[in-house]
């Protein structure tokens, strides 16, 4: 058995779904469990409609939803034979009636509660999984639908739910494995439900995580993440085109890259796979012949110490200077307690005798945090920063890396630096306006020569 996860762009249209059906059909003998994201940008559009409803623009929200319904009808209708169009209408009708009711609830209260955010945001995958299963059957790939909410049991942390692994794995064994013996199973990513059956989501981009959980649950021999790039590249193609494809990367390196902004994998994706030692492969649904990137448990040796460069934009640096001459005992604890209380994760930290600099990417609670910290320290907030992260397990043991990094960025004003915390990354914070040229300089420095054992040359 294998898991094949297809992201939003891989199922964004009738043509894209036809390509996916061919890819799945060619691997039918491996008994695939297919995990699909919402079609195209559906999740963004659903959440935008929820915001409009909350702001009192129910008519606008209604129009968005009608467009979404028409989009699903058009793309799936183009695949299904005429005698299945009635069934398609039924599926759309029941889902969109319920969705409208939830939007009505948002409009009445004027608020998208986390529970309603999950409820509304879940429709993309609820629909895509049902419709892709219907499309597969029409395209000659016998398939059954599995409602992710009947298999993936989560806690009730709405918008960021975590799986209850024991129960979830038991459900996958009980519900998915018998179905997989008979047909391709199609399940929506991103969504789950609490033990009481209330719909939850795993956080944006969470379908990768669903795929990994499902793979661990059924004991898959491989988890395939099919997306719109050939695999893990040496840099984010949306920031700097022309990166090189990695043939292999370790779980640790891939997880670090995901955490520090490489959207190609959701940061939690690898946990279940690592635990069950299941290899993960990243593949391109537009170029299925490309071998993609294999993510493996063991360290991958290479003459290139840096494997890839990721980045996070929209970073804020918070500089906190003690009001006393020296940092008092307990100062750091008090600072971190404040961030903790406001559930704001801190990414990078640097300290001196009297001050602490740290970076955050969630700023909703920043005014409250700043007010509290100001009681014990002088606080300076600098927005519009970017975090650049060079990742490679050999970074820690290669002499001269820092000199090469500093040489490459000699013309850039670097705000913060960190190395050592995870042993496999070297991070820099720069002004967002300098991001692209800094990445380019680092990329030129570390990838002008490539080890063919690790990189596609
Ligand atoms: P999906 O909808 O298939 O889940 P995502 O948009 O979530 O796809 O992830 C794929 C995107 O990740 C790519 O289109 C690319 O822009 C981005 N990305 C960021 N960093 C990298 C990287 N190092 N290698 C490959 N892709 C990356
Ligand atoms: N559809 C969800 C999102 O857009 C999950 C995913 O695509 O992974 O965040
Ligand atoms: Mg994704």
PDB file of N, CA, C and O in Angstrom, residues 198-247:
ATOM      1  N   UNK A 198     -16.995  16.527  15.889  1.00  0.00           N
ATOM      2  CA  UNK A 198     -16.987  17.930  15.461  1.00  0.00           C
ATOM      3  C   UNK A 198     -15.812  18.133  14.488  1.00  0.00           C
ATOM      4  O   UNK A 198     -14.681  17.732  14.778  1.00  0.00           O
ATOM      5  N   UNK A 199     -16.094  18.754  13.343  1.00  0.00           N
ATOM      6  CA  UNK A 199     -15.069  18.919  12.308  1.00  0.00           C
ATOM      7  C   UNK A 199     -13.920  19.814  12.793  1.00  0.00           C
ATOM      8  O   UNK A 199     -14.150  20.868  13.379  1.00  0.00           O
ATOM      9  N   UNK A 200     -12.691  19.379  12.505  1.00  0.00           N
ATOM     10  CA  UNK A 200     -11.497  20.164  12.851  1.00  0.00           C
ATOM     11  C   UNK A 200     -10.593  20.242  11.623  1.00  0.00           C
ATOM     12  O   UNK A 200     -10.813  19.519  10.653  1.00  0.00           O
ATOM     13  N   UNK A 201      -9.583  21.125  11.683  1.00  0.00           N
ATOM     14  CA  UNK A 201      -8.564  21.136  10.626  1.00  0.00           C
ATOM     15  C   UNK A 201      -7.171  21.144  11.257  1.00  0.00           C
ATOM     16  O   UNK A 201      -7.005  21.525  12.414  1.00  0.00           O
ATOM     17  N   UNK A 202      -6.197  20.726  10.446  1.00  0.00           N
ATOM     18  CA  UNK A 202      -4.827  20.560  10.952  1.00  0.00           C
ATOM     19  C   UNK A 202      -3.945  21.781  10.698  1.00  0.00           C
ATOM     20  O   UNK A 202      -2.741  21.689  10.842  1.00  0.00           O
ATOM     21  N   UNK A 203      -4.543  22.897  10.299  1.00  0.00           N
ATOM     22  CA  UNK A 203      -3.736  24.083   9.986  1.00  0.00           C
ATOM     23  C   UNK A 203      -3.503  24.182   8.488  1.00  0.00           C
ATOM     24  O   UNK A 203      -3.525  23.166   7.787  1.00  0.00           O
ATOM     25  N   UNK A 204      -3.268  25.413   7.995  1.00  0.00           N
ATOM     26  CA  UNK A 204      -3.104  25.628   6.561  1.00  0.00           C
ATOM     27  C   UNK A 204      -1.971  24.762   6.020  1.00  0.00           C
ATOM     28  O   UNK A 204      -0.931  24.613   6.667  1.00  0.00           O
ATOM     29  N   UNK A 205      -2.194  24.235   4.845  1.00  0.00           N
ATOM     30  CA  UNK A 205      -1.197  23.352   4.232  1.00  0.00           C
ATOM     31  C   UNK A 205      -1.181  21.964   4.839  1.00  0.00           C
ATOM     32  O   UNK A 205      -0.298  21.150   4.558  1.00  0.00           O
ATOM     33  N   UNK A 206      -2.191  21.663   5.666  1.00  0.00           N
ATOM     34  CA  UNK A 206      -2.169  20.436   6.466  1.00  0.00           C
ATOM     35  C   UNK A 206      -2.431  19.128   5.724  1.00  0.00           C
ATOM     36  O   UNK A 206      -2.327  18.060   6.322  1.00  0.00           O
ATOM     37  N   UNK A 207      -2.729  19.186   4.417  1.00  0.00           N
ATOM     38  CA  UNK A 207      -2.991  17.918   3.713  1.00  0.00           C
ATOM     39  C   UNK A 207      -1.753  17.024   3.664  1.00  0.00           C
ATOM     40  O   UNK A 207      -1.873  15.798   3.638  1.00  0.00           O
ATOM     41  N   UNK A 208      -0.576  17.639   3.625  1.00  0.00           N
ATOM     42  CA  UNK A 208       0.657  16.828   3.662  1.00  0.00           C
ATOM     43  C   UNK A 208       0.701  16.031   4.964  1.00  0.00           C
ATOM     44  O   UNK A 208       1.078  14.857   4.986  1.00  0.00           O
ATOM     45  N   UNK A 209       0.333  16.703   6.045  1.00  0.00           N
ATOM     46  CA  UNK A 209       0.330  16.063   7.357  1.00  0.00           C
ATOM     47  C   UNK A 209      -0.678  14.909   7.361  1.00  0.00           C
ATOM     48  O   UNK A 209      -0.376  13.796   7.824  1.00  0.00           O
ATOM     49  N   UNK A 210      -1.876  15.148   6.788  1.00  0.00           N
ATOM     50  CA  UNK A 210      -2.887  14.081   6.698  1.00  0.00           C
ATOM     51  C   UNK A 210      -2.309  12.864   5.981  1.00  0.00           C
ATOM     52  O   UNK A 210      -2.554  11.722   6.381  1.00  0.00           O
ATOM     53  N   UNK A 211      -1.572  13.133   4.892  1.00  0.00           N
ATOM     54  CA  UNK A 211      -1.016  12.024   4.099  1.00  0.00           C
ATOM     55  C   UNK A 211      -0.059  11.200   4.941  1.00  0.00           C
ATOM     56  O   UNK A 211      -0.047   9.967   4.892  1.00  0.00           O
ATOM     57  N   UNK A 212       0.736  11.890   5.729  1.00  0.00           N
ATOM     58  CA  UNK A 212       1.723  11.193   6.546  1.00  0.00           C
ATOM     59  C   UNK A 212       1.038  10.397   7.662  1.00  0.00           C
ATOM     60  O   UNK A 212       1.415   9.252   7.954  1.00  0.00           O
ATOM     61  N   UNK A 213       0.002  10.986   8.253  1.00  0.00           N
ATOM     62  CA  UNK A 213      -0.753  10.291   9.305  1.00  0.00           C
ATOM     63  C   UNK A 213      -1.422   9.042   8.705  1.00  0.00           C
ATOM     64  O   UNK A 213      -1.347   7.945   9.271  1.00  0.00           O
ATOM     65  N   UNK A 214      -2.035   9.219   7.528  1.00  0.00           N
ATOM     66  CA  UNK A 214      -2.705   8.084   6.879  1.00  0.00           C
ATOM     67  C   UNK A 214      -1.684   6.996   6.552  1.00  0.00           C
ATOM     68  O   UNK A 214      -1.940   5.806   6.763  1.00  0.00           O
ATOM     69  N   UNK A 215      -0.511   7.416   6.052  1.00  0.00           N
ATOM     70  CA  UNK A 215       0.536   6.446   5.693  1.00  0.00           C
ATOM     71  C   UNK A 215       0.979   5.639   6.901  1.00  0.00           C
ATOM     72  O   UNK A 215       1.129   4.414   6.842  1.00  0.00           O
ATOM     73  N   UNK A 216       1.167   6.340   8.022  1.00  0.00           N
ATOM     74  CA  UNK A 216       1.564   5.631   9.241  1.00  0.00           C
ATOM     75  C   UNK A 216       0.431   4.719   9.700  1.00  0.00           C
ATOM     76  O   UNK A 216       0.665   3.604  10.163  1.00  0.00           O
ATOM     77  N   UNK A 217      -0.813   5.186   9.539  1.00  0.00           N
ATOM     78  CA  UNK A 217      -1.970   4.406   9.981  1.00  0.00           C
ATOM     79  C   UNK A 217      -2.140   3.099   9.222  1.00  0.00           C
ATOM     80  O   UNK A 217      -2.447   2.071   9.806  1.00  0.00           O
ATOM     81  N   UNK A 218      -1.921   3.145   7.904  1.00  0.00           N
ATOM     82  CA  UNK A 218      -2.122   1.903   7.122  1.00  0.00           C
ATOM     83  C   UNK A 218      -0.819   1.116   6.985  1.00  0.00           C
ATOM     84  O   UNK A 218      -0.806   0.050   6.386  1.00  0.00           O
ATOM     85  N   UNK A 219       0.278   1.666   7.512  1.00  0.00           N
ATOM     86  CA  UNK A 219       1.569   0.981   7.351  1.00  0.00           C
ATOM     87  C   UNK A 219       2.015   1.003   5.895  1.00  0.00           C
ATOM     88  O   UNK A 219       2.426  -0.012   5.330  1.00  0.00           O
ATOM     89  N   UNK A 220       1.926   2.178   5.265  1.00  0.00           N
ATOM     90  CA  UNK A 220       2.262   2.297   3.836  1.00  0.00           C
ATOM     91  C   UNK A 220       3.749   2.031   3.606  1.00  0.00           C
ATOM     92  O   UNK A 220       4.571   2.295   4.482  1.00  0.00           O
ATOM     93  N   UNK A 221       4.070   1.553   2.402  1.00  0.00           N
ATOM     94  CA  UNK A 221       5.500   1.363   2.092  1.00  0.00           C
ATOM     95  C   UNK A 221       6.144   2.657   1.610  1.00  0.00           C
ATOM     96  O   UNK A 221       7.357   2.802   1.648  1.00  0.00           O
ATOM     97  N   UNK A 222       5.319   3.612   1.180  1.00  0.00           N
ATOM     98  CA  UNK A 222       5.852   4.914   0.746  1.00  0.00           C
ATOM     99  C   UNK A 222       4.735   5.955   0.822  1.00  0.00           C
ATOM    100  O   UNK A 222       3.568   5.637   0.604  1.00  0.00           O
ATOM    101  N   UNK A 223       5.126   7.197   1.121  1.00  0.00           N
ATOM    102  CA  UNK A 223       4.179   8.315   1.098  1.00  0.00           C
ATOM    103  C   UNK A 223       4.638   9.252  -0.008  1.00  0.00           C
ATOM    104  O   UNK A 223       5.775   9.731   0.024  1.00  0.00           O
ATOM    105  N   UNK A 224       3.780   9.455  -0.988  1.00  0.00           N
ATOM    106  CA  UNK A 224       4.154  10.320  -2.116  1.00  0.00           C
ATOM    107  C   UNK A 224       3.407  11.645  -2.016  1.00  0.00           C
ATOM    108  O   UNK A 224       2.182  11.661  -1.925  1.00  0.00           O
ATOM    109  N   UNK A 225       4.157  12.745  -2.028  1.00  0.00           N
ATOM    110  CA  UNK A 225       3.550  14.083  -1.996  1.00  0.00           C
ATOM    111  C   UNK A 225       3.654  14.648  -3.408  1.00  0.00           C
ATOM    112  O   UNK A 225       4.742  15.059  -3.836  1.00  0.00           O
ATOM    113  N   UNK A 226       2.547  14.632  -4.143  1.00  0.00           N
ATOM    114  CA  UNK A 226       2.540  15.122  -5.528  1.00  0.00           C
ATOM    115  C   UNK A 226       2.162  16.593  -5.527  1.00  0.00           C
ATOM    116  O   UNK A 226       1.128  16.977  -4.985  1.00  0.00           O
ATOM    117  N   UNK A 227       3.006  17.434  -6.164  1.00  0.00           N
ATOM    118  CA  UNK A 227       2.756  18.867  -6.095  1.00  0.00           C
ATOM    119  C   UNK A 227       3.051  19.528  -7.437  1.00  0.00           C
ATOM    120  O   UNK A 227       2.983  18.853  -8.479  1.00  0.00           O
ATOM    121  N   UNK A 228       3.404  20.817  -7.426  1.00  0.00           N
ATOM    122  CA  UNK A 228       3.599  21.526  -8.694  1.00  0.00           C
ATOM    123  C   UNK A 228       5.060  21.871  -8.957  1.00  0.00           C
ATOM    124  O   UNK A 228       5.363  22.723  -9.768  1.00  0.00           O
ATOM    125  N   UNK A 229       5.968  21.259  -8.229  1.00  0.00           N
ATOM    126  CA  UNK A 229       7.411  21.414  -8.503  1.00  0.00           C
ATOM    127  C   UNK A 229       8.018  20.006  -8.566  1.00  0.00           C
ATOM    128  O   UNK A 229       7.421  19.050  -8.073  1.00  0.00           O
ATOM    129  N   UNK A 230       9.221  19.908  -9.162  1.00  0.00           N
ATOM    130  CA  UNK A 230       9.816  18.578  -9.380  1.00  0.00           C
ATOM    131  C   UNK A 230      10.262  17.896  -8.091  1.00  0.00           C
ATOM    132  O   UNK A 230      10.614  16.725  -8.093  1.00  0.00           O
ATOM    133  N   UNK A 231      10.283  18.630  -6.986  1.00  0.00           N
ATOM    134  CA  UNK A 231      10.712  18.052  -5.717  1.00  0.00           C
ATOM    135  C   UNK A 231      11.269  19.160  -4.856  1.00  0.00           C
ATOM    136  O   UNK A 231      10.973  20.343  -5.086  1.00  0.00           O
ATOM    137  N   UNK A 232      12.058  18.794  -3.865  1.00  0.00           N
ATOM    138  CA  UNK A 232      12.688  19.815  -3.023  1.00  0.00           C
ATOM    139  C   UNK A 232      13.803  20.458  -3.850  1.00  0.00           C
ATOM    140  O   UNK A 232      14.649  19.768  -4.406  1.00  0.00           O
ATOM    141  N   UNK A 233      13.796  21.773  -3.914  1.00  0.00           N
ATOM    142  CA  UNK A 233      14.788  22.501  -4.702  1.00  0.00           C
ATOM    143  C   UNK A 233      15.752  23.227  -3.765  1.00  0.00           C
ATOM    144  O   UNK A 233      15.473  23.380  -2.570  1.00  0.00           O
ATOM    145  N   UNK A 234      16.852  23.709  -4.345  1.00  0.00           N
ATOM    146  CA  UNK A 234      17.853  24.386  -3.508  1.00  0.00           C
ATOM    147  C   UNK A 234      17.382  25.759  -3.034  1.00  0.00           C
ATOM    148  O   UNK A 234      18.026  26.376  -2.185  1.00  0.00           O
ATOM    149  N   UNK A 235      16.283  26.270  -3.607  1.00  0.00           N
ATOM    150  CA  UNK A 235      15.685  27.508  -3.075  1.00  0.00           C
ATOM    151  C   UNK A 235      14.242  27.566  -3.540  1.00  0.00           C
ATOM    152  O   UNK A 235      13.850  26.844  -4.463  1.00  0.00           O
ATOM    153  N   UNK A 236      13.455  28.395  -2.877  1.00  0.00           N
ATOM    154  CA  UNK A 236      12.043  28.540  -3.217  1.00  0.00           C
ATOM    155  C   UNK A 236      11.919  29.171  -4.611  1.00  0.00           C
ATOM    156  O   UNK A 236      12.347  30.309  -4.808  1.00  0.00           O
ATOM    157  N   UNK A 237      11.332  28.455  -5.574  1.00  0.00           N
ATOM    158  CA  UNK A 237      11.291  28.991  -6.940  1.00  0.00           C
ATOM    159  C   UNK A 237      10.501  30.287  -7.058  1.00  0.00           C
ATOM    160  O   UNK A 237      10.669  31.030  -8.020  1.00  0.00           O
ATOM    161  N   UNK A 238       9.627  30.565  -6.074  1.00  0.00           N
ATOM    162  CA  UNK A 238       8.871  31.825  -6.164  1.00  0.00           C
ATOM    163  C   UNK A 238       9.724  33.008  -5.718  1.00  0.00           C
ATOM    164  O   UNK A 238       9.405  34.147  -6.013  1.00  0.00           O
ATOM    165  N   UNK A 239      10.807  32.734  -5.009  1.00  0.00           N
ATOM    166  CA  UNK A 239      11.698  33.812  -4.588  1.00  0.00           C
ATOM    167  C   UNK A 239      12.840  33.935  -5.600  1.00  0.00           C
ATOM    168  O   UNK A 239      13.172  35.030  -6.043  1.00  0.00           O
ATOM    169  N   UNK A 240      13.425  32.808  -5.952  1.00  0.00           N
ATOM    170  CA  UNK A 240      14.550  32.816  -6.893  1.00  0.00           C
ATOM    171  C   UNK A 240      14.410  31.614  -7.824  1.00  0.00           C
ATOM    172  O   UNK A 240      14.615  30.467  -7.402  1.00  0.00           O
ATOM    173  N   UNK A 241      14.055  31.859  -9.081  1.00  0.00           N
ATOM    174  CA  UNK A 241      13.941  30.734 -10.015  1.00  0.00           C
ATOM    175  C   UNK A 241      15.327  30.167 -10.324  1.00  0.00           C
ATOM    176  O   UNK A 241      16.343  30.833 -10.086  1.00  0.00           O
ATOM    177  N   UNK A 242      15.370  28.962 -10.855  1.00  0.00           N
ATOM    178  CA  UNK A 242      16.661  28.406 -11.285  1.00  0.00           C
ATOM    179  C   UNK A 242      17.347  27.565 -10.228  1.00  0.00           C
ATOM    180  O   UNK A 242      18.523  27.229 -10.374  1.00  0.00           O
ATOM    181  N   UNK A 243      16.638  27.192  -9.167  1.00  0.00           N
ATOM    182  CA  UNK A 243      17.227  26.308  -8.159  1.00  0.00           C
ATOM    183  C   UNK A 243      17.405  24.899  -8.709  1.00  0.00           C
ATOM    184  O   UNK A 243      16.831  24.552  -9.750  1.00  0.00           O
ATOM    185  N   UNK A 244      18.206  24.100  -8.021  1.00  0.00           N
ATOM    186  CA  UNK A 244      18.472  22.733  -8.482  1.00  0.00           C
ATOM    187  C   UNK A 244      17.646  21.737  -7.683  1.00  0.00           C
ATOM    188  O   UNK A 244      17.350  21.953  -6.510  1.00  0.00           O
ATOM    189  N   UNK A 245      17.355  20.610  -8.338  1.00  0.00           N
ATOM    190  CA  UNK A 245      16.533  19.581  -7.694  1.00  0.00           C
ATOM    191  C   UNK A 245      17.394  18.665  -6.829  1.00  0.00           C
ATOM    192  O   UNK A 245      18.452  18.192  -7.272  1.00  0.00           O
ATOM    193  N   UNK A 246      16.940  18.421  -5.611  1.00  0.00           N
ATOM    194  CA  UNK A 246      17.631  17.464  -4.733  1.00  0.00           C
ATOM    195  C   UNK A 246      17.063  16.072  -4.975  1.00  0.00           C
ATOM    196  O   UNK A 246      15.843  15.895  -4.941  1.00  0.00           O
ATOM    197  N   UNK A 247      17.938  15.111  -5.215  1.00  0.00           N
ATOM    198  CA  UNK A 247      17.440  13.735  -5.413  1.00  0.00           C
ATOM    199  C   UNK A 247      17.090  13.095  -4.080  1.00  0.00           C
ATOM    200  O   UNK A 247      16.137  12.321  -3.976  1.00  0.00           O
TER     201      UNK A 247
END
